[in-house]
Structures are given as structure tokens and as C-alpha cells.
mmCIF file of C-alpha atoms and ligand atoms in Angstrom:
data_model
loop_
_atom_site.group_PDB
_atom_site.id
_atom_site.type_symbol
_atom_site.label_atom_id
_atom_site.label_comp_id
_atom_site.label_asym_id
_atom_site.label_seq_id
_atom_site.Cartn_x
_atom_site.Cartn_y
_atom_site.Cartn_z
ATOM 1 C CA MET P 182 28.375 104.501 9.167
ATOM 2 C CA LYS P 183 30.058 101.425 8.943
ATOM 3 C CA ARG P 184 30.878 99.742 12.737
ATOM 4 C CA VAL P 185 34.540 99.426 14.060
ATOM 5 C CA PHE P 186 35.433 97.212 16.720
ATOM 6 C CA SER P 187 38.906 96.027 18.273
ATOM 7 C CA GLY P 188 40.582 95.572 21.172
ATOM 8 C CA VAL P 189 44.363 95.553 23.001
ATOM 9 C CA GLN P 190 45.039 93.114 25.962
ATOM 10 C CA PRO P 191 45.732 94.432 29.044
ATOM 11 C CA THR P 192 49.047 92.427 29.367
ATOM 12 C CA GLY P 193 51.863 95.065 30.138
ATOM 13 C CA ASN P 194 52.766 97.863 28.130
ATOM 14 C CA ILE P 195 51.467 98.801 25.149
ATOM 15 C CA HIS P 196 54.618 99.523 22.540
ATOM 16 C CA LEU P 197 54.963 100.959 18.964
ATOM 17 C CA GLY P 198 53.918 98.026 17.486
ATOM 18 C CA ASN P 199 50.704 98.401 19.073
ATOM 19 C CA TYR P 200 50.315 101.875 18.340
ATOM 20 C CA LEU P 201 51.492 102.078 14.684
ATOM 21 C CA GLY P 202 50.122 98.464 14.046
ATOM 22 C CA ALA P 203 46.510 99.137 15.563
ATOM 23 C CA LEU P 204 46.007 102.051 17.735
ATOM 24 C CA LYS P 205 46.798 104.626 15.439
ATOM 25 C CA GLN P 206 43.997 103.177 13.231
ATOM 26 C CA PHE P 207 41.717 103.382 16.125
ATOM 27 C CA VAL P 208 41.840 107.217 16.440
ATOM 28 C CA GLU P 209 41.598 107.758 12.355
ATOM 29 C CA LEU P 210 38.467 106.048 12.128
ATOM 30 C CA GLN P 211 36.451 107.590 15.056
ATOM 31 C CA ASN P 212 35.916 110.460 12.785
ATOM 32 C CA ASP P 213 33.531 108.474 10.208
ATOM 33 C CA HIS P 214 32.604 105.482 11.695
ATOM 34 C CA GLU P 215 30.968 104.209 14.650
ATOM 35 C CA CYS P 216 33.975 102.864 16.533
ATOM 36 C CA ILE P 217 33.756 100.045 19.762
ATOM 37 C CA TYR P 218 37.395 99.656 21.354
ATOM 38 C CA CYS P 219 37.379 97.222 24.066
ATOM 39 C CA ILE P 220 39.986 95.985 26.463
ATOM 40 C CA VAL P 221 40.088 92.649 26.493
ATOM 41 C CA ASP P 222 40.959 91.146 29.890
ATOM 42 C CA GLU P 223 39.147 88.025 29.287
ATOM 43 C CA HIS P 224 41.890 87.328 26.569
ATOM 44 C CA ALA P 225 44.727 88.208 28.977
ATOM 45 C CA ILE P 226 44.136 85.254 31.379
ATOM 46 C CA THR P 227 44.797 82.511 28.538
ATOM 47 C CA VAL P 228 47.894 82.923 30.658
ATOM 48 C CA PRO P 229 48.588 82.951 34.173
ATOM 49 C CA GLN P 230 47.937 86.902 35.408
ATOM 50 C CA ASP P 231 49.001 88.558 38.879
ATOM 51 C CA PRO P 232 44.894 89.333 39.449
ATOM 52 C CA LYS P 233 46.359 93.375 40.880
ATOM 53 C CA GLU P 234 48.915 93.546 38.134
ATOM 54 C CA LEU P 235 45.609 92.705 35.702
ATOM 55 C CA ARG P 236 43.661 95.130 37.042
ATOM 56 C CA LYS P 237 46.214 97.925 36.727
ATOM 57 C CA HIS P 238 46.755 97.002 33.233
ATOM 58 C CA ILE P 239 43.030 97.560 32.675
ATOM 59 C CA LEU P 240 43.044 100.675 33.768
ATOM 60 C CA ASP P 241 46.613 101.884 32.153
ATOM 61 C CA VAL P 242 45.268 100.478 28.615
ATOM 62 C CA ALA P 243 42.002 102.411 29.290
ATOM 63 C CA ALA P 244 44.180 105.723 30.027
ATOM 64 C CA LEU P 245 46.375 105.317 27.081
ATOM 65 C CA TYR P 246 43.488 104.670 24.450
ATOM 66 C CA ILE P 247 42.200 108.538 25.998
ATOM 67 C CA ALA P 248 46.197 109.843 25.676
ATOM 68 C CA ILE P 249 46.487 108.625 22.083
ATOM 69 C CA GLY P 250 43.124 110.225 21.027
ATOM 70 C CA ILE P 251 40.291 108.180 21.276
ATOM 71 C CA ASP P 252 37.482 110.854 22.317
ATOM 72 C CA PRO P 253 34.870 108.525 24.759
ATOM 73 C CA LYS P 254 32.657 110.792 23.581
ATOM 74 C CA LYS P 255 32.751 109.598 19.526
ATOM 75 C CA SER P 256 34.199 106.261 20.671
ATOM 76 C CA ILE P 257 32.554 103.639 23.161
ATOM 77 C CA ILE P 258 35.439 102.147 25.380
ATOM 78 C CA PHE P 259 35.077 99.415 27.666
ATOM 79 C CA VAL P 260 36.302 96.436 29.294
ATOM 80 C CA GLN P 261 35.288 93.014 27.614
ATOM 81 C CA SER P 262 34.384 91.272 31.051
ATOM 82 C CA GLN P 263 31.854 93.588 32.059
ATOM 83 C CA VAL P 264 29.365 92.728 28.979
ATOM 84 C CA SER P 265 28.746 88.933 29.346
ATOM 85 C CA GLY P 266 27.868 88.426 25.547
ATOM 86 C CA HIS P 267 31.496 88.065 24.978
ATOM 87 C CA ALA P 268 31.584 84.674 26.918
ATOM 88 C CA GLU P 269 28.093 83.767 26.080
ATOM 89 C CA LEU P 270 28.876 84.228 22.442
ATOM 90 C CA GLY P 271 32.319 82.776 22.171
ATOM 91 C CA TRP P 272 30.772 79.331 23.761
ATOM 92 C CA VAL P 273 28.270 79.319 20.900
ATOM 93 C CA LEU P 274 30.909 79.840 18.184
ATOM 94 C CA CYS P 275 33.171 77.197 20.257
ATOM 95 C CA CYS P 276 30.800 74.891 19.297
ATOM 96 C CA ASN P 277 30.668 75.812 15.569
ATOM 97 C CA SER P 278 34.535 75.738 15.383
ATOM 98 C CA TYR P 279 37.057 72.941 14.716
ATOM 99 C CA THR P 280 39.751 71.764 17.010
ATOM 100 C CA GLY P 281 41.783 71.452 13.256
ATOM 101 C CA GLU P 282 40.999 74.777 12.401
ATOM 102 C CA LEU P 283 42.349 76.289 15.979
ATOM 103 C CA SER P 284 45.641 74.444 16.440
ATOM 104 C CA ARG P 285 46.610 75.237 12.262
ATOM 105 C CA MET P 286 46.781 78.981 14.026
ATOM 106 C CA THR P 287 50.434 80.016 14.065
ATOM 107 C CA GLN P 288 50.049 82.072 17.722
ATOM 108 C CA PHE P 289 48.725 78.931 18.782
ATOM 109 C CA LYS P 290 51.858 76.773 17.170
ATOM 110 C CA ALA P 291 53.960 79.821 18.683
ATOM 111 C CA LYS P 292 52.654 79.903 21.861
ATOM 112 C CA SER P 293 52.046 76.689 22.312
ATOM 113 C CA GLY P 294 55.468 74.921 21.562
ATOM 114 C CA GLY P 295 57.421 72.722 23.253
ATOM 115 C CA LYS P 296 55.092 73.048 26.481
ATOM 116 C CA GLU P 297 54.589 69.665 28.197
ATOM 117 C CA SER P 298 50.698 71.159 29.152
ATOM 118 C CA VAL P 299 48.915 73.474 27.315
ATOM 119 C CA GLY P 300 45.718 75.389 28.254
ATOM 120 C CA THR P 301 42.757 75.083 26.200
ATOM 121 C CA GLY P 302 42.096 78.979 26.531
ATOM 122 C CA LEU P 303 45.890 79.215 24.070
ATOM 123 C CA LEU P 304 43.445 77.203 21.821
ATOM 124 C CA THR P 305 40.376 78.784 21.763
ATOM 125 C CA TYR P 306 41.311 82.495 22.257
ATOM 126 C CA PRO P 307 40.495 83.213 18.486
ATOM 127 C CA VAL P 308 37.134 81.902 18.933
ATOM 128 C CA LEU P 309 36.676 84.125 21.704
ATOM 129 C CA MET P 310 37.914 86.856 19.057
ATOM 130 C CA ALA P 311 35.569 85.908 16.799
ATOM 131 C CA ALA P 312 32.816 86.344 19.224
ATOM 132 C CA ASP P 313 34.119 90.063 20.087
ATOM 133 C CA ILE P 314 33.729 91.040 16.857
ATOM 134 C CA LEU P 315 30.566 89.205 15.688
ATOM 135 C CA LEU P 316 28.528 90.096 18.428
ATOM 136 C CA TYR P 317 28.406 93.884 17.426
ATOM 137 C CA ASP P 318 27.782 93.375 13.596
ATOM 138 C CA THR P 319 31.157 94.814 13.315
ATOM 139 C CA ASP P 320 31.861 95.606 9.618
ATOM 140 C CA VAL P 321 35.702 96.692 10.294
ATOM 141 C CA VAL P 322 38.724 95.133 12.396
ATOM 142 C CA PRO P 323 41.967 97.576 12.524
ATOM 143 C CA VAL P 324 44.453 95.503 13.518
ATOM 144 C CA GLY P 325 48.190 94.789 13.099
ATOM 145 C CA ASN P 326 49.414 91.741 10.645
ATOM 146 C CA ASP P 327 49.865 89.416 13.029
ATOM 147 C CA GLN P 328 45.962 89.286 13.338
ATOM 148 C CA LYS P 329 45.217 88.300 9.915
ATOM 149 C CA GLN P 330 44.684 84.613 10.582
ATOM 150 C CA HIS P 331 42.449 85.415 13.152
ATOM 151 C CA ILE P 332 40.084 87.729 10.880
ATOM 152 C CA GLU P 333 40.053 84.776 8.497
ATOM 153 C CA LEU P 334 39.025 82.690 11.224
ATOM 154 C CA THR P 335 36.121 84.622 12.552
ATOM 155 C CA ARG P 336 34.977 85.213 8.670
ATOM 156 C CA ASP P 337 34.977 81.558 8.234
ATOM 157 C CA ILE P 338 33.145 80.919 11.414
ATOM 158 C CA ALA P 339 30.621 83.762 10.644
ATOM 159 C CA ILE P 340 30.041 82.224 7.095
ATOM 160 C CA ARG P 341 29.976 78.906 8.340
ATOM 161 C CA VAL P 342 26.893 79.774 10.685
ATOM 162 C CA ASN P 343 25.116 81.948 8.320
ATOM 163 C CA ASN P 344 25.148 79.128 5.946
ATOM 164 C CA LYS P 345 23.747 76.521 8.637
ATOM 165 C CA TYR P 346 21.142 78.961 10.435
ATOM 166 C CA GLY P 347 20.435 81.525 7.983
ATOM 167 C CA LYS P 348 21.683 85.160 8.206
ATOM 168 C CA THR P 349 22.908 85.552 11.569
ATOM 169 C CA PHE P 350 25.930 87.568 11.326
ATOM 170 C CA VAL P 351 27.844 90.128 9.523
ATOM 171 C CA VAL P 352 30.958 89.342 8.031
ATOM 172 C CA PRO P 353 33.690 91.825 9.076
ATOM 173 C CA ASP P 354 37.024 92.715 7.239
ATOM 174 C CA GLY P 355 40.172 93.585 8.519
ATOM 175 C CA ARG P 356 41.909 96.824 8.006
ATOM 176 C CA PHE P 357 45.825 96.996 8.113
ATOM 177 C CA MET P 358 48.200 99.964 8.224
ATOM 178 C CA LYS P 359 50.502 100.362 5.201
ATOM 179 C CA ALA P 360 53.978 101.226 7.302
ATOM 180 C CA GLY P 361 53.109 100.149 10.535
ATOM 181 C CA ALA P 362 51.141 96.754 9.990
ATOM 182 C CA ARG P 363 54.384 94.244 11.550
ATOM 183 C CA ILE P 364 56.895 96.558 13.821
ATOM 184 C CA MET P 365 59.792 94.391 14.544
ATOM 185 C CA ALA P 366 62.033 93.654 17.777
ATOM 186 C CA LEU P 367 64.485 96.127 17.966
ATOM 187 C CA ASP P 368 67.151 93.670 18.991
ATOM 188 C CA ASP P 369 65.768 91.223 16.906
ATOM 189 C CA PRO P 370 64.092 92.479 13.568
ATOM 190 C CA GLU P 371 63.300 88.795 12.532
ATOM 191 C CA THR P 372 60.515 88.620 14.809
ATOM 192 C CA LYS P 373 57.478 91.141 15.836
ATOM 193 C CA MET P 374 57.671 93.767 18.572
ATOM 194 C CA SER P 375 56.143 92.280 21.639
ATOM 195 C CA LYS P 376 54.871 93.127 25.115
ATOM 196 C CA SER P 377 56.186 89.969 26.624
ATOM 197 C CA ALA P 378 59.699 89.994 25.273
ATOM 198 C CA GLU P 379 62.430 89.477 27.837
ATOM 199 C CA ASN P 380 64.957 92.359 26.615
ATOM 200 C CA ILE P 381 63.108 95.599 27.252
ATOM 201 C CA HIS P 382 65.325 97.419 24.284
ATOM 202 C CA SER P 383 63.286 95.093 22.215
ATOM 203 C CA ARG P 384 60.567 97.602 22.036
ATOM 204 C CA ILE P 385 59.998 101.253 22.773
ATOM 205 C CA SER P 386 56.677 101.510 25.344
ATOM 206 C CA LEU P 387 54.614 104.386 24.895
ATOM 207 C CA LEU P 388 55.313 105.561 28.197
ATOM 208 C CA ASP P 389 59.060 105.213 27.750
ATOM 209 C CA GLU P 390 61.144 107.896 29.123
ATOM 210 C CA ASP P 391 63.332 110.027 26.614
ATOM 211 C CA SER P 392 66.689 107.918 27.757
ATOM 212 C CA LYS P 393 65.190 104.719 27.157
ATOM 213 C CA ILE P 394 64.226 105.629 24.100
ATOM 214 C CA LYS P 395 67.328 106.222 23.123
ATOM 215 C CA LYS P 396 68.944 103.693 24.681
ATOM 216 C CA SER P 397 66.761 101.215 22.886
ATOM 217 C CA ILE P 398 66.902 102.960 19.488
ATOM 218 C CA MET P 399 70.669 103.393 19.390
ATOM 219 C CA ARG P 400 71.314 100.105 20.417
ATOM 220 C CA ALA P 401 68.779 98.588 17.455
ATOM 221 C CA THR P 402 70.352 95.616 15.986
ATOM 222 C CA THR P 403 71.285 96.827 11.967
ATOM 223 C CA ASP P 404 73.818 94.973 9.790
ATOM 224 C CA SER P 405 77.428 95.976 8.333
ATOM 225 C CA ASP P 406 77.046 96.654 5.162
ATOM 226 C CA GLY P 407 76.764 100.171 5.702
ATOM 227 C CA GLU P 408 74.049 101.723 2.908
ATOM 228 C CA ILE P 409 70.631 102.704 4.067
ATOM 229 C CA ARG P 410 67.992 101.135 1.571
ATOM 230 C CA PHE P 411 64.664 99.966 2.212
ATOM 231 C CA ASP P 412 65.226 96.121 1.997
ATOM 232 C CA PRO P 413 63.173 94.345 4.593
ATOM 233 C CA VAL P 414 64.584 90.637 3.300
ATOM 234 C CA ASN P 415 68.400 91.722 3.352
ATOM 235 C CA LYS P 416 68.228 94.560 5.626
ATOM 236 C CA PRO P 417 65.625 93.756 8.167
ATOM 237 C CA GLY P 418 67.042 95.917 10.922
ATOM 238 C CA VAL P 419 67.276 99.158 8.641
ATOM 239 C CA SER P 420 64.097 98.479 7.144
ATOM 240 C CA ASN P 421 62.331 98.113 10.419
ATOM 241 C CA LEU P 422 63.883 101.763 11.654
ATOM 242 C CA LEU P 423 62.591 103.240 8.417
ATOM 243 C CA ASN P 424 59.320 101.579 8.696
ATOM 244 C CA ILE P 425 59.238 103.178 12.362
ATOM 245 C CA TYR P 426 60.016 106.249 10.759
ATOM 246 C CA SER P 427 57.326 106.201 7.850
ATOM 247 C CA ALA P 428 54.935 105.366 10.553
ATOM 248 C CA LEU P 429 55.468 107.975 12.865
ATOM 249 C CA THR P 430 55.587 110.792 10.245
ATOM 250 C CA GLY P 431 53.092 109.513 7.598
ATOM 251 C CA LYS P 432 55.715 110.298 5.530
ATOM 252 C CA SER P 433 56.674 107.512 2.533
ATOM 253 C CA VAL P 434 60.018 105.676 2.663
ATOM 254 C CA ASP P 435 61.162 106.868 -0.410
ATOM 255 C CA GLU P 436 60.237 110.884 0.781
ATOM 256 C CA ILE P 437 62.126 110.099 3.484
ATOM 257 C CA LEU P 438 65.335 108.830 2.006
ATOM 258 C CA ALA P 439 65.074 111.292 -0.827
ATOM 259 C CA GLY P 440 65.459 114.293 1.780
ATOM 260 C CA GLN P 441 68.388 112.680 4.372
ATOM 261 C CA ASN P 442 71.726 113.288 4.229
ATOM 262 C CA TRP P 443 72.702 110.771 6.566
ATOM 263 C CA ARG P 444 76.225 109.404 6.738
ATOM 264 C CA GLY P 445 75.532 105.868 8.207
ATOM 265 C CA TYR P 446 73.087 103.900 10.580
ATOM 266 C CA GLY P 447 74.287 106.093 13.819
ATOM 267 C CA ASP P 448 72.643 109.253 12.025
ATOM 268 C CA LEU P 449 69.425 107.908 10.873
ATOM 269 C CA LYS P 450 69.157 106.458 14.408
ATOM 270 C CA LYS P 451 69.698 109.746 16.223
ATOM 271 C CA GLU P 452 67.237 111.372 13.944
ATOM 272 C CA LEU P 453 64.472 108.461 14.601
ATOM 273 C CA VAL P 454 65.501 109.091 18.509
ATOM 274 C CA ALA P 455 64.223 112.777 17.988
ATOM 275 C CA VAL P 456 60.939 111.880 16.015
ATOM 276 C CA THR P 457 60.188 109.356 18.284
ATOM 277 C CA GLN P 458 60.242 111.540 21.337
ATOM 278 C CA GLU P 459 58.801 114.148 19.801
ATOM 279 C CA ALA P 460 55.738 111.977 18.902
ATOM 280 C CA LEU P 461 55.364 110.001 22.424
ATOM 281 C CA ALA P 462 55.688 113.618 24.286
ATOM 282 C CA PRO P 463 51.964 114.731 24.434
ATOM 283 C CA ILE P 464 50.873 111.181 24.706
ATOM 284 C CA LYS P 465 52.639 111.032 27.982
ATOM 285 C CA GLN P 466 51.305 114.151 29.168
ATOM 286 C CA ASN P 467 48.010 113.496 28.410
ATOM 287 C CA TYR P 468 48.107 109.477 29.896
ATOM 288 C CA GLU P 469 49.479 111.194 33.470
ATOM 289 C CA GLU P 470 46.480 113.524 33.580
ATOM 290 C CA ILE P 471 43.889 110.782 32.629
ATOM 291 C CA ARG P 472 45.237 107.774 34.642
ATOM 292 C CA GLU P 473 44.902 109.180 38.360
ATOM 293 C CA SER P 474 41.156 110.878 37.327
ATOM 294 C CA GLU P 475 37.921 109.373 38.772
ATOM 295 C CA GLU P 476 36.590 110.131 35.313
ATOM 296 C CA LEU P 477 38.227 107.181 33.831
ATOM 297 C CA ILE P 478 36.446 104.691 35.872
ATOM 298 C CA ARG P 479 32.646 106.392 35.215
ATOM 299 C CA ILE P 480 33.812 106.498 31.093
ATOM 300 C CA LEU P 481 34.264 102.600 31.306
ATOM 301 C CA LYS P 482 31.053 102.310 33.074
ATOM 302 C CA ASP P 483 28.975 104.474 30.342
ATOM 303 C CA GLY P 484 31.220 102.405 27.584
ATOM 304 C CA ALA P 485 30.193 98.556 29.057
ATOM 305 C CA GLU P 486 26.433 100.193 29.046
ATOM 306 C CA ARG P 487 26.795 101.288 25.747
ATOM 307 C CA ALA P 488 28.362 98.286 24.342
ATOM 308 C CA ASN P 489 25.532 96.003 25.789
ATOM 309 C CA ALA P 490 23.027 97.778 24.268
ATOM 310 C CA ILE P 491 24.776 96.888 20.566
ATOM 311 C CA ALA P 492 25.545 93.608 21.815
ATOM 312 C CA GLU P 493 22.101 92.501 23.562
ATOM 313 C CA PRO P 494 19.656 92.446 20.371
ATOM 314 C CA VAL P 495 22.529 90.876 18.686
ATOM 315 C CA MET P 496 22.405 87.724 21.798
ATOM 316 C CA LYS P 497 18.744 87.657 21.369
ATOM 317 C CA ARG P 498 19.181 87.020 17.330
ATOM 318 C CA VAL P 499 22.018 84.589 18.222
ATOM 319 C CA ARG P 500 19.959 82.249 21.025
ATOM 320 C CA ASP P 501 16.329 82.535 18.706
ATOM 321 C CA LYS P 502 18.469 81.201 15.524
ATOM 322 C CA PHE P 503 20.161 78.510 17.669
ATOM 323 C CA GLY P 504 17.455 77.547 19.878
ATOM 324 C CA LEU P 505 18.791 78.251 22.904
ATOM 325 C CA GLY P 506 16.328 79.765 25.876
ATOM 326 C CA LEU P 507 12.454 80.059 25.959
HETATM 327 N N1 AQP W 229 54.777 94.245 16.410
HETATM 328 C C1 AQP W 229 53.667 94.555 16.026
HETATM 329 N N2 AQP W 229 53.276 95.259 15.051
HETATM 330 C C2 AQP W 229 52.157 95.758 14.688
HETATM 331 N N3 AQP W 229 50.749 95.312 15.269
HETATM 332 C C3 AQP W 229 51.412 94.625 16.669
HETATM 333 N N4 AQP W 229 49.859 94.808 17.265
HETATM 334 C C4 AQP W 229 50.876 93.669 17.976
HETATM 335 N N5 AQP W 229 52.258 93.724 18.275
HETATM 336 C C5 AQP W 229 52.475 94.344 16.845
HETATM 337 C C6 AQP W 229 48.874 94.914 17.166
HETATM 338 O O1 AQP W 229 48.567 95.616 18.519
HETATM 339 C C7 AQP W 229 47.230 95.133 18.870
HETATM 340 C C8 AQP W 229 46.844 94.677 20.058
HETATM 341 O O2 AQP W 229 47.580 93.397 20.413
HETATM 342 P P1 AQP W 229 47.430 92.511 22.071
HETATM 343 O O3 AQP W 229 48.000 93.289 22.958
HETATM 344 O O4 AQP W 229 45.743 92.398 21.787
HETATM 345 O O5 AQP W 229 48.010 91.339 21.610
HETATM 346 P P2 AQP W 229 49.263 91.019 20.995
HETATM 347 O O6 AQP W 229 49.216 91.195 19.374
HETATM 348 O O7 AQP W 229 49.871 89.351 21.684
HETATM 349 O O8 AQP W 229 50.406 91.681 21.352
HETATM 350 P P3 AQP W 229 51.875 91.370 21.842
HETATM 351 O O9 AQP W 229 52.587 93.055 22.107
HETATM 352 O O10 AQP W 229 52.570 90.988 20.984
HETATM 353 O O11 AQP W 229 51.677 90.959 23.045
HETATM 354 P P4 AQP W 229 52.335 89.413 24.103
HETATM 355 O O12 AQP W 229 53.785 89.709 24.155
HETATM 356 O O13 AQP W 229 51.348 89.551 25.148
HETATM 357 O O14 AQP W 229 52.064 88.255 22.780
HETATM 358 C C9 AQP W 229 46.980 93.789 17.384
HETATM 359 O O15 AQP W 229 46.192 94.613 16.615
HETATM 360 C C10 AQP W 229 47.819 93.753 17.393
HETATM 361 O O16 AQP W 229 47.637 92.980 16.166
#
């Protein structure tokens, strides 16, 4: 069985972009892959976090993983900082990467742009992400489109180390959804939907109440020509709504458009509200049950032990190749 690794940062409420781009794949893959799903708290601290909030968000994400259908009996669910190999391998890989390649990452440019002083973690976190993946001899990494460049970097570092020290790492492949790979902000379809955007109506969080879902979708930015067609370049707002519809229902955009008699954007939006509310209802119900259960901590502790058992032999291989320790 091929091995899958991916993670989500505990930096806020998980939204439809995270779900349709990455998390939905997590669930699909667990039936015929060995899956390891991480809550990447060490990534979260590349920007300042309130410690109490961070601890809360870690458990929120863990509960959401289970609520969307990740089965802790099939998949490993754990918190990154509970397995020390991530930080250790991160340092080894930092010593095998270049500031030039890291400063070219578009996410670094976007997040550091215009700031007088930029934390080192913001520059080096793609290397930590490479360590997260390579630590488990990962074959497949299910992520959203925005992570494409980071997967390429991971592959480059793995190949570089393999060429220099002999076969050390498995070179992984990214896996991207057709419809959900890049969900755009509802208020500004030129930018991706994001946890940290100020306008709460730019995104739908998985735990949003039905009234909030309705409000955010009904006020989504479209255009003035009134024609419902899929054209991401000229009609990014309408195309984003169709894309979300397609990713939630599993129907292609052509199928969706062929079966509709919408008279305008209002009808499309109303139906998307219903589709979204229906898709998120079971997730919200499952979440309430698991979030307060003591089972959650037990699952995460067990997950960390299982993850560590896979990571430790890989770290031993790395220490041996590099001549670290005794
Ligand atoms: N808009 C998106 N469309 C599709 N996939 C997305 N992902 C994120 N945004 C979209 C995918 O979700 C996974 C987890 O992301 P993350 O939590 O590690 O961090 P992120 O990419 O930084 O997510 P956000 O929501 O944009 O957070 P902030 O605002 O804090 O920067 C990844 O697989 C990602 O590709």
C-alpha cells in the first residue's frame, strides 16, 4: 500500500477551501492507502499565536478530522510537535536548502511583503514541510493547488540529498483535486479562500451556522452580465460558485449546467446555499459529539506513538547517512 501524508495548520476555522482542496481527499484515500494525517502546530507558530487559542485550535482540527470521516482506526491522526523527528529532520534539511530557493516561494513573498522585519520561520517553513513529508517515506501528498510549489521544493531537496548521500528519501508526488484544488474567496474571487482573511463572508467555515452560510453565499461577488457559464478568467466569481457546487456534489460543471433552469445568479446562489448546508450538516453534528469527548486526546496520543514508530527508523537512516551522533 502506498503511504499518504498531509496536514492542516491549527490557525483558525477550517473552511470550504481546506475541505474541498485537501481534507476530502484525506477521507477518500484512507480505504486503499496507509494514511498519516497531522495537525501541524509547529507551522502555526511561524506567525505569533495566542498559546491558549493554539491549544484549542489543535483539538478543534483533530475533532474536525474525525467529523469529516477520517477513521482513527484506519488512519494515524496526531499533532506534529508530539513527534520530535519533524523538528530534527527540519534542521538537517535546512542545512541542505538555499536561501535563494526559499525566498522565491510565492507564499513567502505574499506573507512577508511590505514588512520591515520578517521572522526566519516564515522563510524556512517550507523546509519543515519537506521534513514532515520525508520523515514518513511518503509516496503521496494530498494538498490544495497553493502547495504545488512546496511539493516541488520537497522533491528537489529529497533528490539533492539522495544524490549527495545515497538513497535516503522516498521522492513524493502531490495529489490535487480536479474541482476543489483552488477555492477562491467569496468576496474577492481573484484571491484564494483563506482562514486569515479579515472579512468572515469571504469564506464558509465547516462549522458555520446555516444562516451564516446563506449570508456569505448570497452576498458573494459575481459580475454584471448575468450569464451563468464557467469561465474562470472572465467570470471568476460565478466560476468559483460553480466550482464549489461541483466539488461538493461530485457532478461536473457541464452536468450541473445541463440540468438547471436558473434564471439568474440569485437562483444559482440559492441552490448552492442548500447544497452547502446539506453537505456540512452531518460534519457539524459529528463534530459536536467528538469535540468534547475524552476519546480525542487518547486518539492523538495513540496517533503520535504510531507516527513515531514510522519516523524513528527514517531518522536513524538520516543520522547514519549524515554521520550524526555515535
Ligand atoms: N482556498 C483553498 N482552496 C483549496 N485548497 C486550499 N487549502 C488552503 N486554502 C485552500 C489547502 O488546505 C490545506 C491546509 O491548509 P493549511 O491550513 O495548512 O494552510 P493554508 O494553505 O495557509 O490555509 P489558509 O486557509 O489559507 O490559512 P491562512 O489564512 O492561515 O494562510 C492545504 O493542503 C492547502 O493547500
